[in-house]
C-alpha positions as protocol buffer text, in pm:
chain_id: "A"
residue {
  index: 1
  type: MET
  ca { x: 4514 y: 3339 z: -4891 }
}
residue {
  index: 2
  type: ASP
  ca { x: 4207 y: 3154 z: -5018 }
}
residue {
  index: 3
  type: GLU
  ca { x: 3897 y: 3015 z: -4848 }
}
residue {
  index: 4
  type: ALA
  ca { x: 4062 y: 2677 z: -4787 }
}
residue {
  index: 5
  type: ALA
  ca { x: 4357 y: 2838 z: -4607 }
}
residue {
  index: 6
  type: ILE
  ca { x: 4120 y: 3043 z: -4391 }
}
residue {
  index: 7
  type: ALA
  ca { x: 3923 y: 2727 z: -4308 }
}
residue {
  index: 8
  type: ASP
  ca { x: 4250 y: 2554 z: -4210 }
}
residue {
  index: 9
  type: ILE
  ca { x: 4342 y: 2835 z: -3969 }
}
residue {
  index: 10
  type: PHE
  ca { x: 4005 y: 2799 z: -3795 }
}
residue {
  index: 11
  type: ALA
  ca { x: 3974 y: 2419 z: -3822 }
}
residue {
  index: 12
  type: ALA
  ca { x: 3986 y: 2374 z: -3442 }
}
residue {
  index: 13
  type: PHE
  ca { x: 3715 y: 2640 z: -3401 }
}
residue {
  index: 14
  type: ARG
  ca { x: 3421 y: 2531 z: -3618 }
}
residue {
  index: 15
  type: PRO
  ca { x: 3326 y: 2551 z: -3983 }
}
residue {
  index: 16
  type: VAL
  ca { x: 3372 y: 2904 z: -4113 }
}
residue {
  index: 17
  type: ARG
  ca { x: 3183 y: 3030 z: -4415 }
}
residue {
  index: 18
  type: CYS
  ca { x: 3351 y: 3292 z: -4634 }
}
residue {
  index: 19
  type: ARG
  ca { x: 3146 y: 3541 z: -4835 }
}
residue {
  index: 20
  type: ARG
  ca { x: 3308 y: 3776 z: -5084 }
}
residue {
  index: 21
  type: MET
  ca { x: 3299 y: 4143 z: -4992 }
}
residue {
  index: 22
  type: PHE
  ca { x: 3510 y: 4454 z: -5055 }
}
residue {
  index: 23
  type: GLY
  ca { x: 3782 y: 4264 z: -5239 }
}
residue {
  index: 24
  type: GLY
  ca { x: 3814 y: 4016 z: -4953 }
}
residue {
  index: 25
  type: TYR
  ca { x: 3589 y: 3793 z: -4747 }
}
residue {
  index: 26
  type: GLY
  ca { x: 3350 y: 3822 z: -4456 }
}
residue {
  index: 27
  type: LEU
  ca { x: 3404 y: 3532 z: -4213 }
}
residue {
  index: 28
  type: TYR
  ca { x: 3083 y: 3384 z: -4073 }
}
residue {
  index: 29
  type: ALA
  ca { x: 2988 y: 3134 z: -3804 }
}
residue {
  index: 30
  type: GLU
  ca { x: 2645 y: 3080 z: -3651 }
}
residue {
  index: 31
  type: GLY
  ca { x: 2499 y: 3321 z: -3903 }
}
residue {
  index: 32
  type: VAL
  ca { x: 2701 y: 3626 z: -3796 }
}
residue {
  index: 33
  type: MET
  ca { x: 3016 y: 3787 z: -3929 }
}
residue {
  index: 34
  type: PHE
  ca { x: 3291 y: 3750 z: -3670 }
}
residue {
  index: 35
  type: GLY
  ca { x: 3582 y: 3848 z: -3892 }
}
residue {
  index: 36
  type: VAL
  ca { x: 3702 y: 3975 z: -4227 }
}
residue {
  index: 37
  type: PHE
  ca { x: 3988 y: 3893 z: -4459 }
}
residue {
  index: 38
  type: VAL
  ca { x: 4121 y: 4206 z: -4630 }
}
residue {
  index: 39
  type: GLY
  ca { x: 4460 y: 4290 z: -4774 }
}
residue {
  index: 40
  type: GLU
  ca { x: 4607 y: 3947 z: -4696 }
}
residue {
  index: 41
  type: ARG
  ca { x: 4518 y: 3976 z: -4326 }
}
residue {
  index: 42
  type: ILE
  ca { x: 4250 y: 3825 z: -4107 }
}
residue {
  index: 43
  type: TYR
  ca { x: 4074 y: 4066 z: -3872 }
}
residue {
  index: 44
  type: LEU
  ca { x: 3844 y: 3966 z: -3584 }
}
residue {
  index: 45
  type: LYS
  ca { x: 3546 y: 4158 z: -3449 }
}
residue {
  index: 46
  type: ALA
  ca { x: 3633 y: 4301 z: -3109 }
}
residue {
  index: 47
  type: ASP
  ca { x: 3474 y: 4499 z: -2831 }
}
residue {
  index: 48
  type: ALA
  ca { x: 3690 y: 4731 z: -2617 }
}
residue {
  index: 49
  type: GLU
  ca { x: 3807 y: 4456 z: -2379 }
}
residue {
  index: 50
  type: PHE
  ca { x: 3893 y: 4208 z: -2653 }
}
residue {
  index: 51
  type: ALA
  ca { x: 4064 y: 4485 z: -2855 }
}
residue {
  index: 52
  type: ARG
  ca { x: 4297 y: 4551 z: -2560 }
}
residue {
  index: 53
  type: THR
  ca { x: 4380 y: 4180 z: -2542 }
}
residue {
  index: 54
  type: LEU
  ca { x: 4452 y: 4164 z: -2914 }
}
residue {
  index: 55
  type: GLU
  ca { x: 4658 y: 4483 z: -2906 }
}
residue {
  index: 56
  type: GLY
  ca { x: 4865 y: 4331 z: -2624 }
}
residue {
  index: 57
  type: GLU
  ca { x: 4937 y: 4037 z: -2854 }
}
residue {
  index: 58
  type: GLY
  ca { x: 5062 y: 4266 z: -3130 }
}
residue {
  index: 59
  type: ALA
  ca { x: 4739 y: 4297 z: -3331 }
}
residue {
  index: 60
  type: GLU
  ca { x: 4653 y: 4610 z: -3525 }
}
residue {
  index: 61
  type: ALA
  ca { x: 4316 y: 4777 z: -3577 }
}
residue {
  index: 62
  type: PHE
  ca { x: 4158 y: 4755 z: -3921 }
}
residue {
  index: 63
  type: THR
  ca { x: 4121 y: 5111 z: -4047 }
}
residue {
  index: 64
  type: TYR
  ca { x: 4062 y: 5278 z: -4378 }
}
residue {
  index: 65
  type: GLU
  ca { x: 4053 y: 5635 z: -4503 }
}
residue {
  index: 66
  type: ARG
  ca { x: 3724 y: 5803 z: -4589 }
}
residue {
  index: 67
  type: SER
  ca { x: 3688 y: 6168 z: -4681 }
}
residue {
  index: 68
  type: GLY
  ca { x: 4038 y: 6237 z: -4549 }
}
residue {
  index: 69
  type: LYS
  ca { x: 3972 y: 6077 z: -4208 }
}
residue {
  index: 70
  type: ARG
  ca { x: 4077 y: 5741 z: -4060 }
}
residue {
  index: 71
  type: VAL
  ca { x: 3781 y: 5517 z: -3983 }
}
residue {
  index: 72
  type: ALA
  ca { x: 3803 y: 5216 z: -3748 }
}
residue {
  index: 73
  type: LEU
  ca { x: 3540 y: 4945 z: -3769 }
}
residue {
  index: 74
  type: GLY
  ca { x: 3603 y: 4742 z: -3454 }
}
residue {
  index: 75
  type: PHE
  ca { x: 3809 y: 4468 z: -3618 }
}
residue {
  index: 76
  type: TRP
  ca { x: 4161 y: 4376 z: -3508 }
}
residue {
  index: 77
  type: SER
  ca { x: 4417 y: 4161 z: -3687 }
}
residue {
  index: 78
  type: LEU
  ca { x: 4462 y: 3800 z: -3588 }
}
residue {
  index: 79
  type: PRO
  ca { x: 4798 y: 3789 z: -3404 }
}
residue {
  index: 80
  type: GLU
  ca { x: 5075 y: 3628 z: -3608 }
}
residue {
  index: 81
  type: ALA
  ca { x: 5128 y: 3353 z: -3348 }
}
residue {
  index: 82
  type: ALA
  ca { x: 4767 y: 3235 z: -3396 }
}
residue {
  index: 83
  type: LEU
  ca { x: 4821 y: 3176 z: -3769 }
}
residue {
  index: 84
  type: ASP
  ca { x: 5028 y: 2867 z: -3686 }
}
residue {
  index: 85
  type: ASP
  ca { x: 4849 y: 2766 z: -3366 }
}
residue {
  index: 86
  type: ALA
  ca { x: 4502 y: 2620 z: -3434 }
}
residue {
  index: 87
  type: ASP
  ca { x: 4405 y: 2622 z: -3066 }
}
residue {
  index: 88
  type: ALA
  ca { x: 4500 y: 2989 z: -3023 }
}
residue {
  index: 89
  type: ALA
  ca { x: 4314 y: 3080 z: -3344 }
}
residue {
  index: 90
  type: ALA
  ca { x: 4009 y: 2886 z: -3220 }
}
residue {
  index: 91
  type: GLU
  ca { x: 4012 y: 3063 z: -2882 }
}
residue {
  index: 92
  type: LEU
  ca { x: 4040 y: 3408 z: -3043 }
}
residue {
  index: 93
  type: ALA
  ca { x: 3773 y: 3327 z: -3301 }
}
residue {
  index: 94
  type: GLY
  ca { x: 3544 y: 3211 z: -3021 }
}
residue {
  index: 95
  type: ARG
  ca { x: 3585 y: 3545 z: -2845 }
}
residue {
  index: 96
  type: ALA
  ca { x: 3521 y: 3731 z: -3171 }
}
residue {
  index: 97
  type: LEU
  ca { x: 3209 y: 3522 z: -3231 }
}
residue {
  index: 98
  type: ARG
  ca { x: 3077 y: 3605 z: -2883 }
}
residue {
  index: 99
  type: VAL
  ca { x: 3131 y: 3976 z: -2956 }
}
residue {
  index: 100
  type: ALA
  ca { x: 2952 y: 3941 z: -3292 }
}
residue {
  index: 101
  type: LEU
  ca { x: 2659 y: 3750 z: -3136 }
}
residue {
  index: 102
  type: ALA
  ca { x: 2624 y: 4010 z: -2860 }
}
residue {
  index: 103
  type: ALA
  ca { x: 2626 y: 4291 z: -3117 }
}
residue {
  index: 104
  type: ALA
  ca { x: 2363 y: 4112 z: -3327 }
}
residue {
  index: 105
  type: ALA
  ca { x: 2143 y: 4054 z: -3021 }
}
residue {
  index: 106
  type: SER
  ca { x: 2158 y: 4422 z: -2924 }
}
residue {
  index: 107
  type: LYS
  ca { x: 2033 y: 4541 z: -3263 }
}
residue {
  index: 108
  type: PRO
  ca { x: 1661 y: 4605 z: -3298 }
}
residue {
  index: 109
  type: PRO
  ca { x: 1489 y: 4353 z: -3524 }
}
residue {
  index: 110
  type: GLU
  ca { x: 1478 y: 4451 z: -3888 }
}
residue {
  index: 111
  type: ARG
  ca { x: 1140 y: 4572 z: -4001 }
}
residue {
  index: 112
  type: ARG
  ca { x: 1012 y: 4405 z: -4310 }
}
residue {
  index: 113
  type: ARG
  ca { x: 916 y: 4643 z: -4582 }
}
residue {
  index: 114
  type: SER
  ca { x: 553 y: 4618 z: -4665 }
}
residue {
  index: 115
  type: SER
  ca { x: 428 y: 4668 z: -5014 }
}
residue {
  index: 116
  type: ARG
  ca { x: 261 y: 4997 z: -5081 }
}
residue {
  index: 117
  type: SER
  ca { x: -52 y: 4839 z: -5217 }
}
residue {
  index: 118
  type: PRO
  ca { x: -291 y: 4668 z: -4975 }
}
residue {
  index: 119
  type: ARG
  ca { x: -337 y: 4293 z: -4992 }
}
residue {
  index: 120
  type: PRO
  ca { x: -649 y: 4170 z: -5165 }
}
residue {
  index: 121
  type: ARG
  ca { x: -906 y: 4031 z: -4926 }
}
């Protein structure tokens, strides 16, 4: 799947920007990553409540192995039915975006690194 195909799936949602990462893409809207495309699957950012909804629709958690342990990152696959239903994909993407925006808002602001040398006066 390429960027154009991903954009088609989310056409009823809003413009989605894809950025290359980890052999796939990060999916962005409103300046935050709400999903990823890895291993020929789209995964959406989910909190506990949204994860239960997605799991009920047949979605699977995105996991990978690190140091012999399974690691879950809070992303769940886009249910198969939503791949062919633009309205369903838009609704699920909207929920994922709300989760991503809430997560971004709860993070402390990034501190800018100051240079080690003082500014000339």
